[in-house]
Phi, psi and omega in degrees: 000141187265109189326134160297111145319127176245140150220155180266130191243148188198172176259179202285330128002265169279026160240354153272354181274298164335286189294271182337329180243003168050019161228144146280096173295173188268127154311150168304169156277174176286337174200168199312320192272020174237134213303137185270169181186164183294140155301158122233168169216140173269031165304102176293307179285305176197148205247117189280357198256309175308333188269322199262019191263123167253082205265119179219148148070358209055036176235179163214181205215113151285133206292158162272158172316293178325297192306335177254016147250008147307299189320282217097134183246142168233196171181148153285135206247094177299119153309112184272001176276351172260016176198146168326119117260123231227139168308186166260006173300318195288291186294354160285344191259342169281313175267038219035006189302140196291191202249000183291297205297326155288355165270335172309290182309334178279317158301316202287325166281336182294303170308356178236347203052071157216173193255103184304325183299359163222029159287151159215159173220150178237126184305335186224151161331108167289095189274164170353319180279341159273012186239143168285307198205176156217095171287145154233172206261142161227135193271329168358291204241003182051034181205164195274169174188137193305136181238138169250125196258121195267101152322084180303108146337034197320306196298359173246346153332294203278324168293311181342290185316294196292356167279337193290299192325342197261005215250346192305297178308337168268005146270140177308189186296311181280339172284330173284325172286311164331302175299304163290015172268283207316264200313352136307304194302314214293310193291335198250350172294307187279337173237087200272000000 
């Protein structure tokens, strides 16, 4: 049987914010008592609700054809064994979302032609160890194609570093500045 595929679809936009912060945050709820949470989808080709959402105000605006090949569309490929992923039956009953505001989302998937029945959502952030892949759409050629992304290894990260720390008195000014370039880029990657 063939694993379901999850992804989080976004614009390219937000996918340098994603690749930069090595997380996917979480959205807000439509409102304070209601849980915030990652969008997904098992849309294997494309998920239109993701292309076409503008959130302002707590409302929402569907995008023109134009605006969303301007964006530019991407998407995350989850690995779902390393994070919680929950329908959307599971999420009416989990995130308090009112029962007004779940018939909005359900209009709202309709007005895009997408299929709410293959929306998912995760209660938490999704960081860098939970993603398989990353794509982006190139409306050219109509297919999706891998953009690459280097998965950091911290726990060898980190033997390195403590190995470099014994190598430090013996390096020169430049060399000492250098190490403190690097390890500035690594601390703003990990702490955004």
């Amino acid at each position: 049987m063939n694993e379901l595929k999850v992804f989080h679809y976004t614009t390219r936009l937000n996918l340098s914010q994603i690749v930069r912060d090595r997380t996917i945050h979480m959205s807000p709820g439509f409102t304070e008592m209601e849980k915030s949470g990652v969008w997904l989808s098992t849309n294997t080709d494309f998920e239109n609700s993701a292309a076409s959402i503008s959130r302002s105000n707590k409302t929402f605006r569907i995008r023109k054809e134009s605006e969303i090949k301007t964006l530019g569309m991407a998407r995350v490929e989850i690995d779902t064994s390393m994070v919680k992923v929950f329908t959307m039956n599971q999420y009416k009953n989990i995130s308090r979302v009112s029962t007004r505001n779940f018939k909005n989302l359900c209009y709202f998937a309709a007005q895009c032609k997408s299929d709410i029945n293959e929306w998912r959502i995760c209660f938490s952030s999704i960081n860098s160890k939970a993603w398989k892949k990353i794509e982006i759409f190139d409306n050219l050629n109509s297919e999706w194609k891998d953009f690459p992304f280097q998965k950091t290894d911290f726990d060898e990260l980190k033997k390195l570093l403590i190995h470099t720390k014994e190598l430090v008195p013996f390096m020169d000014k430049k060399q000492k500045e250098k190490l403190t370039g690097f390890l500035n880029v690594i601390k703003n990657q990990m702490n955004p």
